[in-house]
mmCIF file of C-alpha atoms and ligand atoms in Angstrom:
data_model
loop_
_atom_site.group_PDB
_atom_site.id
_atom_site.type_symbol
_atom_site.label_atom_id
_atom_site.label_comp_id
_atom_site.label_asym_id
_atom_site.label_seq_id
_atom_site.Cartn_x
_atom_site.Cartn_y
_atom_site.Cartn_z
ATOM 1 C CA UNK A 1 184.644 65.660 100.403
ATOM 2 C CA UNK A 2 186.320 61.880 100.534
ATOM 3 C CA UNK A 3 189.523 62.490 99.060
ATOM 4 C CA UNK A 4 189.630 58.504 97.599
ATOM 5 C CA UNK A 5 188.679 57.637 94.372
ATOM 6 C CA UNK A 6 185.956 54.824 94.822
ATOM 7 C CA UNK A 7 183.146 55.206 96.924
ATOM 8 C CA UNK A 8 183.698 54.098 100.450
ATOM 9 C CA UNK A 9 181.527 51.507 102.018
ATOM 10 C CA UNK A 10 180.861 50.791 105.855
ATOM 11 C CA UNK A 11 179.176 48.226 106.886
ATOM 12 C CA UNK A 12 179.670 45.417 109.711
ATOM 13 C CA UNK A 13 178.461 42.258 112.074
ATOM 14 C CA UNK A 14 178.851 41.894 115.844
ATOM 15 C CA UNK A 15 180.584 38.548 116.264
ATOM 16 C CA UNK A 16 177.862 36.674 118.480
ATOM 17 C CA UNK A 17 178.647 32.881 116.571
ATOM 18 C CA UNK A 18 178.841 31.677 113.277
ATOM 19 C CA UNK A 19 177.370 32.941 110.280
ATOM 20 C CA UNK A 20 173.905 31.234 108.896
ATOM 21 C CA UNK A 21 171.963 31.864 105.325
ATOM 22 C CA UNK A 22 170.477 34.610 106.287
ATOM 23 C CA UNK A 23 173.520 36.677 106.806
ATOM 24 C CA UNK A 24 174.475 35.154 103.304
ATOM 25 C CA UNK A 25 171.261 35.922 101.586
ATOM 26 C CA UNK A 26 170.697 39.819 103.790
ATOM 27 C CA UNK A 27 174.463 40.943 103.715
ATOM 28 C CA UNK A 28 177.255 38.640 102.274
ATOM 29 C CA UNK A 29 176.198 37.993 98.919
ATOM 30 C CA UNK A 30 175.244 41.713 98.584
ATOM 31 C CA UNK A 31 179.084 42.517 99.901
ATOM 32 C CA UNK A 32 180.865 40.267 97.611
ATOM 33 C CA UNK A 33 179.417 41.548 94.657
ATOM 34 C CA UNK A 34 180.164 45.470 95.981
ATOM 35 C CA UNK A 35 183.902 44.736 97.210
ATOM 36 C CA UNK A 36 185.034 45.303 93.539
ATOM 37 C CA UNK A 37 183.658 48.269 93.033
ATOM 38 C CA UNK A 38 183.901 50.344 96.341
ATOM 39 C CA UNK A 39 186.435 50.774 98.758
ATOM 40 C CA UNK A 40 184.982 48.681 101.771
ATOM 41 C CA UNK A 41 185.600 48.465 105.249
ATOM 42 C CA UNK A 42 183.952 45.293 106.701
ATOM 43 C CA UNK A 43 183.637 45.905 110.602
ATOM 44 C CA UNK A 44 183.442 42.888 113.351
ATOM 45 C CA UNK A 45 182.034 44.899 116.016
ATOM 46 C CA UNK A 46 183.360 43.301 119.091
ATOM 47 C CA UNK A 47 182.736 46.215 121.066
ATOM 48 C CA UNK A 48 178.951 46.703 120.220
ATOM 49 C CA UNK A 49 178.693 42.705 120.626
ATOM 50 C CA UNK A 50 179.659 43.630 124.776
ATOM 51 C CA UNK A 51 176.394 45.312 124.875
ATOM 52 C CA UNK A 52 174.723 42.010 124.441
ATOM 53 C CA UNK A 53 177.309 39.268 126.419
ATOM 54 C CA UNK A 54 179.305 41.604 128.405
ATOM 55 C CA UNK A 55 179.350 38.672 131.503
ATOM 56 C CA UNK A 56 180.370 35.942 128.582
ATOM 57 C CA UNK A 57 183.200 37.780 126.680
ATOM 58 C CA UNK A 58 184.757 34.594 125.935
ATOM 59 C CA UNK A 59 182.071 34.195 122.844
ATOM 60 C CA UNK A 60 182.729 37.188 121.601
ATOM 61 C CA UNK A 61 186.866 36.335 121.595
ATOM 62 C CA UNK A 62 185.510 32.901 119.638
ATOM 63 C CA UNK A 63 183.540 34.549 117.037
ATOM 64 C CA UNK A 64 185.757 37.424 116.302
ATOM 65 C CA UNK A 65 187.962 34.652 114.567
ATOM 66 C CA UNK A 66 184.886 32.305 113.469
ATOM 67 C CA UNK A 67 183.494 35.812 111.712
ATOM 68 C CA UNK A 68 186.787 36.299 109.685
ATOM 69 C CA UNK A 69 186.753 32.882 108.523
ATOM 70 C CA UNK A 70 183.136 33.120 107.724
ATOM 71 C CA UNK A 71 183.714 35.783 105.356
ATOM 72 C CA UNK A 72 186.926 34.731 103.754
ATOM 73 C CA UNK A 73 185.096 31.471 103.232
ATOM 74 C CA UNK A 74 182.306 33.368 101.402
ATOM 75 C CA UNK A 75 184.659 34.671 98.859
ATOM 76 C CA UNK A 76 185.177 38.591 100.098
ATOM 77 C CA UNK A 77 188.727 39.548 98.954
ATOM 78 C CA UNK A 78 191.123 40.939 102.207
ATOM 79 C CA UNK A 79 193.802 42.334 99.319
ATOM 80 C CA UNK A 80 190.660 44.505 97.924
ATOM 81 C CA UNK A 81 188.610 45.036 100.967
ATOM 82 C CA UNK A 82 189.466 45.971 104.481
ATOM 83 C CA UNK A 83 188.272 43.948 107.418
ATOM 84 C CA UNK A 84 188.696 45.436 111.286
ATOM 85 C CA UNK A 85 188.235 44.488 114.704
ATOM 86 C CA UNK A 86 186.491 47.486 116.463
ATOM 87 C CA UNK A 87 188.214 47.252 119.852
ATOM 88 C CA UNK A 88 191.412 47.086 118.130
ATOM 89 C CA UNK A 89 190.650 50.836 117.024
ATOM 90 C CA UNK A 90 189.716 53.000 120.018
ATOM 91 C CA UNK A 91 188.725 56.044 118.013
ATOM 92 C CA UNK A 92 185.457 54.502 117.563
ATOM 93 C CA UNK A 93 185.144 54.901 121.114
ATOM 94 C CA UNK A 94 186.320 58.210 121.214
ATOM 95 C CA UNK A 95 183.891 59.592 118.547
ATOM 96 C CA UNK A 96 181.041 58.189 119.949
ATOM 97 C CA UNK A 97 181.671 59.950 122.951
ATOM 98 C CA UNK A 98 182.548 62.919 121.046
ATOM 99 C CA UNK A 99 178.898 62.551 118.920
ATOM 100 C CA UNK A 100 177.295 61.708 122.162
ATOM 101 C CA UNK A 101 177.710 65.608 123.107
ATOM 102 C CA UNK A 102 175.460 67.050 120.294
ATOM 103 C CA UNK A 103 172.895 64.001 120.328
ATOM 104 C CA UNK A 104 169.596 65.174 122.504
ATOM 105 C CA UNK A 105 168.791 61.891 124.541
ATOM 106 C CA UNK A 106 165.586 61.922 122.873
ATOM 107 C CA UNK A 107 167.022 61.327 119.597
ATOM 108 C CA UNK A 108 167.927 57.777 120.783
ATOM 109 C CA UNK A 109 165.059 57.337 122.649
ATOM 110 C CA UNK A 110 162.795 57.440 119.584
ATOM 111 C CA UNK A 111 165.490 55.029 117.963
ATOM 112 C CA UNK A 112 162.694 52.356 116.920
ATOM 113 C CA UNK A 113 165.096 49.100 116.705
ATOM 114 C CA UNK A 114 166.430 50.753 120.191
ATOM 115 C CA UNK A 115 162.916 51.165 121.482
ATOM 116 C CA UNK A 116 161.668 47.055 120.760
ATOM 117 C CA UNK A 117 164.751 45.955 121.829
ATOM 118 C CA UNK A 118 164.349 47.882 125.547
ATOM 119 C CA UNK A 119 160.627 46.284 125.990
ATOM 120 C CA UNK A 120 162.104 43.128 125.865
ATOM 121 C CA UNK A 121 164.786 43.631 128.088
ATOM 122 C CA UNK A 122 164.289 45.972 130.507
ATOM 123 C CA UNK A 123 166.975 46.792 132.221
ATOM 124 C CA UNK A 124 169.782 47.766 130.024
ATOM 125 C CA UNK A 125 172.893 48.910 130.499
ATOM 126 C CA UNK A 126 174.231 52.115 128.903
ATOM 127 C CA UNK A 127 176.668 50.503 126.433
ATOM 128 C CA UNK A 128 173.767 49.039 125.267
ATOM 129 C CA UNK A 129 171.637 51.906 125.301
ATOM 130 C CA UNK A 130 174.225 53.780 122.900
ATOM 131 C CA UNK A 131 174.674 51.220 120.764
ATOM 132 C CA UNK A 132 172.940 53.195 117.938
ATOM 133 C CA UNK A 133 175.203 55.998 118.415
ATOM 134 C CA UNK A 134 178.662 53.766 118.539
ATOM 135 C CA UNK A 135 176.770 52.888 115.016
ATOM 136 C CA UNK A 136 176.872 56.005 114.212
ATOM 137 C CA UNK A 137 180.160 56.323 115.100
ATOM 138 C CA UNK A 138 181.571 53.333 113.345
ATOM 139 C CA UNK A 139 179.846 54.938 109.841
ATOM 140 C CA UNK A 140 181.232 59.162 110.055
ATOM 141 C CA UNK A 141 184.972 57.161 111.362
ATOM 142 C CA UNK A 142 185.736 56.092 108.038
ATOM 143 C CA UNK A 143 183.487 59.211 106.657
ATOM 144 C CA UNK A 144 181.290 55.940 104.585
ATOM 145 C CA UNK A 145 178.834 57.266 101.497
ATOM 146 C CA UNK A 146 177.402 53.710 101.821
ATOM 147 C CA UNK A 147 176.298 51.681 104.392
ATOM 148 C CA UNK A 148 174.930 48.399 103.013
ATOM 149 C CA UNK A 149 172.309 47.125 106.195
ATOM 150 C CA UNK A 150 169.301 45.130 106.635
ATOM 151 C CA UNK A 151 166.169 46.847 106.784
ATOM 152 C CA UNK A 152 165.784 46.595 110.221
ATOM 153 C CA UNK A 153 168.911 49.077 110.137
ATOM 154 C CA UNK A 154 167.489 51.850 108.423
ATOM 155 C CA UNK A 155 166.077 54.298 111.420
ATOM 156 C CA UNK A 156 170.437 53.767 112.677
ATOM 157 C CA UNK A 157 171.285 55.436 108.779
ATOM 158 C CA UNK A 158 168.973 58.118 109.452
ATOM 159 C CA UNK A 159 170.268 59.131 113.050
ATOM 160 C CA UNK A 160 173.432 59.103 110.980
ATOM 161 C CA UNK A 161 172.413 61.853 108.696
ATOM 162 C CA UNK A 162 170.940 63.740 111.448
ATOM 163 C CA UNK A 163 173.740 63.844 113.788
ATOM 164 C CA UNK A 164 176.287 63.899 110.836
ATOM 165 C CA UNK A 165 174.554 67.459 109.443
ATOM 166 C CA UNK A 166 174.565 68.649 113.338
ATOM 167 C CA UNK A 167 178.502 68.418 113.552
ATOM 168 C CA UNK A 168 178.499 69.734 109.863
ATOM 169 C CA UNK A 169 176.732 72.699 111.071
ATOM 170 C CA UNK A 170 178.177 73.510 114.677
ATOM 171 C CA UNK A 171 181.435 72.775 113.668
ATOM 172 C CA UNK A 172 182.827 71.933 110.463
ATOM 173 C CA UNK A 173 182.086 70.309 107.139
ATOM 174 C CA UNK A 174 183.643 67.041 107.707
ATOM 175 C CA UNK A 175 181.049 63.886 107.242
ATOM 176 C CA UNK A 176 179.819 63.594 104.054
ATOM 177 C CA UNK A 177 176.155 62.145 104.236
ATOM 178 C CA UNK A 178 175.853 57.955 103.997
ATOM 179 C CA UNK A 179 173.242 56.544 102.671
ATOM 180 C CA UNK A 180 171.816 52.662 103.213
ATOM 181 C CA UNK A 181 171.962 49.915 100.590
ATOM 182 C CA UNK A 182 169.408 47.507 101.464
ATOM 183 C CA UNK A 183 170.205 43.899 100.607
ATOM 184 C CA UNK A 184 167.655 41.448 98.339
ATOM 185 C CA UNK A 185 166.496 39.411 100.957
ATOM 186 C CA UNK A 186 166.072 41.167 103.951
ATOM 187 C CA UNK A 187 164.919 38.330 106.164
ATOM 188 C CA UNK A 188 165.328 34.826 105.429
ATOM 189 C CA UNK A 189 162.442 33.086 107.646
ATOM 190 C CA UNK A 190 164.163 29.954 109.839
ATOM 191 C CA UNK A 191 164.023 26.472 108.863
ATOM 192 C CA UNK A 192 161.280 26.198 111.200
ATOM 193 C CA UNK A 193 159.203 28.835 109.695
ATOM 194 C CA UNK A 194 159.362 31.189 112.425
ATOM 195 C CA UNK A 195 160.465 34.899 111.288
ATOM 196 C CA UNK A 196 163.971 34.935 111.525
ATOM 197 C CA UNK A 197 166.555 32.321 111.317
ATOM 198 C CA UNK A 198 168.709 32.996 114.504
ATOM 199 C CA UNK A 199 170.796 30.998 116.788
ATOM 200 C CA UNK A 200 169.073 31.444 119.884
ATOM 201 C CA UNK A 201 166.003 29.743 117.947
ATOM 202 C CA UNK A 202 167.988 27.154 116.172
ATOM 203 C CA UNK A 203 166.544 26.834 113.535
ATOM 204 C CA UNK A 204 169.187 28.153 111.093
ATOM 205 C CA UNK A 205 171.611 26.469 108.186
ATOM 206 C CA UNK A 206 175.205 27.379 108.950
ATOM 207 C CA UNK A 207 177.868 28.320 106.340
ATOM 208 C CA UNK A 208 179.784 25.593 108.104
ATOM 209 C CA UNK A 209 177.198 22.997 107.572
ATOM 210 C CA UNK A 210 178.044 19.794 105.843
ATOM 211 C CA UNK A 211 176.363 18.613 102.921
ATOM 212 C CA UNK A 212 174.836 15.798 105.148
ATOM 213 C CA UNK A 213 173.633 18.181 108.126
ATOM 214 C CA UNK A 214 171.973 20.808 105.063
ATOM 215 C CA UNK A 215 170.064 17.536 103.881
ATOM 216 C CA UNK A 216 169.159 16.603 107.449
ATOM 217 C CA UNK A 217 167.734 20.502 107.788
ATOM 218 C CA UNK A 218 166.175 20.446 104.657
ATOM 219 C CA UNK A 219 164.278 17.349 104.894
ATOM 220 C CA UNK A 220 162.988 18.486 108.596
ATOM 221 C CA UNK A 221 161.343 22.008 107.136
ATOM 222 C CA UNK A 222 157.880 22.003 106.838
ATOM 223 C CA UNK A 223 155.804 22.330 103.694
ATOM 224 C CA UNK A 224 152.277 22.659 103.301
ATOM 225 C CA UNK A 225 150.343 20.870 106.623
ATOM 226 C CA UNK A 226 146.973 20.541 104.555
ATOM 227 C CA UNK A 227 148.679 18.276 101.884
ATOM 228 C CA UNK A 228 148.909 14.393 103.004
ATOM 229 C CA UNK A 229 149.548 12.938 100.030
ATOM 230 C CA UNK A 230 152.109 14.142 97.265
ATOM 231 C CA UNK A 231 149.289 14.333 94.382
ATOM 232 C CA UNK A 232 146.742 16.383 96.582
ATOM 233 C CA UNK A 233 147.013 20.093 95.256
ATOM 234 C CA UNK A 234 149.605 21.623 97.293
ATOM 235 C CA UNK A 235 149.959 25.387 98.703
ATOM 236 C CA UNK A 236 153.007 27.542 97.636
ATOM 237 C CA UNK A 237 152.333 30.311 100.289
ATOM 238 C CA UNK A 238 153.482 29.788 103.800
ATOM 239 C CA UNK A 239 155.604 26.908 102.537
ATOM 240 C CA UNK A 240 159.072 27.515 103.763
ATOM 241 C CA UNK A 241 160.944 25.455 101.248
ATOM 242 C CA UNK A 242 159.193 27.744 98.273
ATOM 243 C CA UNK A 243 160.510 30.676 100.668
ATOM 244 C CA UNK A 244 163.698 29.316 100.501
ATOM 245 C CA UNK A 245 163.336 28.929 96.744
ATOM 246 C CA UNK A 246 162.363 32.071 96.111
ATOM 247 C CA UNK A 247 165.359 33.041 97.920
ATOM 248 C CA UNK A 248 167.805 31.194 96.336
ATOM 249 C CA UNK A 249 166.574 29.537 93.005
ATOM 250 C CA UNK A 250 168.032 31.781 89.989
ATOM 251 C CA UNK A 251 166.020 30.114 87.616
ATOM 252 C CA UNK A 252 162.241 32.127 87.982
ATOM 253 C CA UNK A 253 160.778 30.571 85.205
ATOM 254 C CA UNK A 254 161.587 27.085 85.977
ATOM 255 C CA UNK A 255 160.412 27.550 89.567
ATOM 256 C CA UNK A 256 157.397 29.257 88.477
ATOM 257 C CA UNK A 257 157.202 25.578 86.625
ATOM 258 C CA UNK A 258 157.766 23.802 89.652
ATOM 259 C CA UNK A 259 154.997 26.109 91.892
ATOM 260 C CA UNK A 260 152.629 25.017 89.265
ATOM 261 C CA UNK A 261 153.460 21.573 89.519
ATOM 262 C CA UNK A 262 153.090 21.750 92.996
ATOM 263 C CA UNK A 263 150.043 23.184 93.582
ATOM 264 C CA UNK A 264 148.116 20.765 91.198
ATOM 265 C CA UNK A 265 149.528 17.850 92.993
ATOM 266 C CA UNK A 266 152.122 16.948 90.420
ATOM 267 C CA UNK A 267 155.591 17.037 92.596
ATOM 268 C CA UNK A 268 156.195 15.734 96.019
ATOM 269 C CA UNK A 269 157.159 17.421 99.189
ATOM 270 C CA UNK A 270 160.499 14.985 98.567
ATOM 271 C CA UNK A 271 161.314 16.335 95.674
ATOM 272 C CA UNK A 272 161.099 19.561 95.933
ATOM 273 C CA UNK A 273 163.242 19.221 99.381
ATOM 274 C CA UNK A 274 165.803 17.424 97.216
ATOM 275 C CA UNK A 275 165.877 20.034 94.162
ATOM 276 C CA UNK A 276 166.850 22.865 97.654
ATOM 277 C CA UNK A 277 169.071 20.777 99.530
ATOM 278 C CA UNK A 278 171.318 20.619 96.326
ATOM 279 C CA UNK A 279 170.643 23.934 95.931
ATOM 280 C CA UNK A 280 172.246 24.879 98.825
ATOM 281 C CA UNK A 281 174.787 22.169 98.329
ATOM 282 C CA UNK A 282 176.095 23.895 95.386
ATOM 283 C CA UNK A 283 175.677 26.641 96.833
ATOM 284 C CA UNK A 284 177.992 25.926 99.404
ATOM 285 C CA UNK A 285 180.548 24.055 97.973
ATOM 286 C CA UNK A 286 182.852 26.664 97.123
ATOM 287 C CA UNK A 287 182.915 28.114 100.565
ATOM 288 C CA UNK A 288 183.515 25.080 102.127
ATOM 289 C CA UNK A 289 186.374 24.855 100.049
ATOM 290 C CA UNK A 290 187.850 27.932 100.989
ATOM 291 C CA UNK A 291 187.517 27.485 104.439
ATOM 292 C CA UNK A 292 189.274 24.121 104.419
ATOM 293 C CA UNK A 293 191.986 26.252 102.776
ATOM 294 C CA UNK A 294 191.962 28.965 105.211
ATOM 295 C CA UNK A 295 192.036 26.488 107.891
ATOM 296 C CA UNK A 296 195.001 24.829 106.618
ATOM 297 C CA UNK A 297 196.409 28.081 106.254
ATOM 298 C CA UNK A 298 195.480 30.127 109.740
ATOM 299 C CA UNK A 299 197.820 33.141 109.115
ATOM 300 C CA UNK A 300 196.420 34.304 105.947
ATOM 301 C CA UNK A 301 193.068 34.728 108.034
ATOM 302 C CA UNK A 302 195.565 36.748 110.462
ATOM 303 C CA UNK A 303 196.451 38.601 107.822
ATOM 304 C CA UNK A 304 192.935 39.777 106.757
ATOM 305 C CA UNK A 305 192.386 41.120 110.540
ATOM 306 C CA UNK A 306 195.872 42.121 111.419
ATOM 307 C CA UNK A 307 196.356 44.246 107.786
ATOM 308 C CA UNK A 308 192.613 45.210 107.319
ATOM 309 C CA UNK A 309 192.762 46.995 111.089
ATOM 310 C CA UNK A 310 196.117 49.000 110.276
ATOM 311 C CA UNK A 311 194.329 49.876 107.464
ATOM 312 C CA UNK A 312 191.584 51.446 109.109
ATOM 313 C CA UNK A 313 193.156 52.940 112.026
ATOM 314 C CA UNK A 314 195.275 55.306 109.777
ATOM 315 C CA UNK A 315 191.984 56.467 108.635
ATOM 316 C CA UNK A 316 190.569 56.355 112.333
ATOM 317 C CA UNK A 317 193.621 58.726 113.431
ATOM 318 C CA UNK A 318 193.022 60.966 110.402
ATOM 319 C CA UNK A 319 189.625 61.447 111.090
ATOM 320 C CA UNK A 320 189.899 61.649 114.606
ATOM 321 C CA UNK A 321 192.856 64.439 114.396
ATOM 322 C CA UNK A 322 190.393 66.260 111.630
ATOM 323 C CA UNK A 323 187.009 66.233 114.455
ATOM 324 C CA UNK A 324 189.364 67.271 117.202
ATOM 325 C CA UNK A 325 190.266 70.311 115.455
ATOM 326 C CA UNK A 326 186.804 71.266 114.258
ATOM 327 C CA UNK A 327 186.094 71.192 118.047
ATOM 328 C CA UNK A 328 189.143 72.931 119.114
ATOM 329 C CA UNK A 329 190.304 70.180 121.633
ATOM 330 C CA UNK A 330 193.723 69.878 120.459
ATOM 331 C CA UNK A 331 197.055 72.076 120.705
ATOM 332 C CA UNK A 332 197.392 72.472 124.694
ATOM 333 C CA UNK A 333 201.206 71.272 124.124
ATOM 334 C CA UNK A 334 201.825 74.194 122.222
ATOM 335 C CA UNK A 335 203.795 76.532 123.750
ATOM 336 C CA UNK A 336 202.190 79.713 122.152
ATOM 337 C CA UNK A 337 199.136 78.897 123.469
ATOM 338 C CA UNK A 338 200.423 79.009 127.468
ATOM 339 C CA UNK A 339 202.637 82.556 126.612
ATOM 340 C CA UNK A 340 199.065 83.878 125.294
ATOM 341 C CA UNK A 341 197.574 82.672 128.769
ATOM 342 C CA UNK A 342 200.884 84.273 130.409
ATOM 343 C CA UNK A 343 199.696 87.601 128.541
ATOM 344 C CA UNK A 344 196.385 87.803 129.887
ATOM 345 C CA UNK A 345 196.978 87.142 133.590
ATOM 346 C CA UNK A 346 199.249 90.019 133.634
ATOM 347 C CA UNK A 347 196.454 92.460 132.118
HETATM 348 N N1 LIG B 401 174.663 46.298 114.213
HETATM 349 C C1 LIG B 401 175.259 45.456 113.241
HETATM 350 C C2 LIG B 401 174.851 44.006 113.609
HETATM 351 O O1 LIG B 401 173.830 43.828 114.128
HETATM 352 C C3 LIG B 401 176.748 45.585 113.150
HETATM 353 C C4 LIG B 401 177.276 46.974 112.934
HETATM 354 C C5 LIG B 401 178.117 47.637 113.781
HETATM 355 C C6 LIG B 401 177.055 47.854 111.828
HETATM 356 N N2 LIG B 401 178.440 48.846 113.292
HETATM 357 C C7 LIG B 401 177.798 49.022 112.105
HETATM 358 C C8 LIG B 401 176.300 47.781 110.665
HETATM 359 C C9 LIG B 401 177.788 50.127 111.241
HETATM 360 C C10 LIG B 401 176.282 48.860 109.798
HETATM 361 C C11 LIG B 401 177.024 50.023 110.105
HETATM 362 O O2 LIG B 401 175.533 43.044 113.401
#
């Protein structure tokens, strides 16, 4: 049993560049509005981002720093959540390599976000291979009921539970049992249309973006191809800035207005571009504000990291001293332990 009051929450990023819309839309908003209510541990997981750019560590180094300000920007709260850098805690390490003992290889090998990511690259190394288990890891370390994650995510909560009940059973009761929060939109499509908005594609909207570059974006995404003219009957389906409506219009009923509209040739592919670039404008206002102030003010973004890790490593250590004595790896410096070896030899 968690001996704090709130529910605690694990969840994190790898810090691979800055943040875009769809981490806004598939994690941040969702973590804003829990960081009130749960105890939260926000994790930058520079050491599961090596699996991915272990010859370019210098972009990892960047976006540590860029991730922190992305978040403070976004409005999460460093006096009532905790924010850590992974590789500034080593226990992670150490439990994974600890879990890695009772995990059959198989287990990871049916790992389905493990599996498509091996097909397309082939040869990967074996940080890589157990990044689902440092997952793993990171969640039972700070012994997290929740883990808020994309849906993509879901098979890593699962191994979770399975290798969390194992060391229950073998050992001792010590991990309670998380379970996965999935966010509202779990995929925000690219500006381009394509699935996912991701760097390597470019075709995302930054947090950082200025009001003039959102415009730019938003006037580049496509609409509906069959419509030339803005009083043909257009098509709602498909059309990425109605996705991106959907995803961020609060008003349903006047959008359901607007759709109509649309679709019996009665708004232009202008307008509606304008009505979501100032959207996202207002959108992002505040957070541009707060990271002008958090730029003008670079320790309080130390802060966050340098407090938020403490933080979390005296729960690491706890935890860590707690698994080591379920497994019985501990007490070797104790001197009753060599007089009862003393006592045997002389049998
Ligand atoms: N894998 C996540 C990402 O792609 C980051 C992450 C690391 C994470 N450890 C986690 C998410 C534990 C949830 C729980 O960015």
């Amino acid at each position: 049993m968690n001996m704090h009051q709130k529910k605690r929450i694990l969840t994190g990023m790898r810090p691979t560049g800055k943040l875009h819309l769809g981490h806004y839309v598939g994690a941040l908003e969702n973590w804003i509005k829990l960081q009130d209510n749960y105890d939260c541990y926000f994790l930058i997981s520079d050491y599961q981002a090596l699996g991915d750019y272990s010859e370019d560590v210098s972009k990892i180094r960047n976006s540590v720093i860029e991730v922190a300000l992305d978040w403070l920007s976004v409005g999460l709260d460093p006096k009532s959540t905790t924010f850590v850098i992974q590789s500034y805690i080593p226990e992670y390490a150490e439990l994974s390599m600890l879990l890695s003992m009772i995990t059959p290889k198989s287990m990871i090998d049916r790992n389905p976000t493990l599996k498509s990511e091996m097909e397309r690259q082939k040869n990967v190394s074996l940080g890589f291979y157990n990044y689902p288990l440092s997952q793993v890891a990171d969640i039972l370390l700070s012994k997290a009921d929740l883990v808020p994650v994309g849906e993509d995510q879901l098979p890593h909560i699962e191994l979770t539970r399975e290798i969390a009940r194992k060391f229950n059973r073998i050992y001792k009761d010590i991990f309670p049992m998380p379970e996965a929060l999935v966010g509202r939109v779990p995929r925000l499509v690219g500006i381009d249309g394509r699935a996912k908005m991701s760097k390597s594609l470019g075709n995302c909207i930054y947090l950082s973006d200025s009001e003039k570059t959102v415009k730019q974006k938003v006037n580049k995404m496509y609409t509906d191809p069959t419509r030339a003219k803005a009083t043909d009957p257009g098509h709602v389906e498909g059309n990425v800035v109605f996705t991106y409506l959907d995803a961020f219009y609060s008003d349903k009923k006047e959008l359901e207005n607007l759709k109509k509209k649309y679709t019996q040739g009665k708004v232009g592919d202008v307008e509606i571009k304008n009505i979501l670039s100032d959207l996202l404008n207002d959108l992002l206002k505040p957070i541009r504000e707060r990271r002008k102030f958090y730029l003008d003010n670079p320790e309080k973004v130390r802060d966050a990291l340098v407090e938020g890790t403490l933080r979390a490593k005296k729960v690491a250590q706890e935890t860590i001293l707690e698994v080591r004595k379920a497994m019985n790896i501990t007490g070797y410096e104790d001197i009753n332990n060599i007089r009862i070896m003393n006592t045997l030899d002389n049998k």
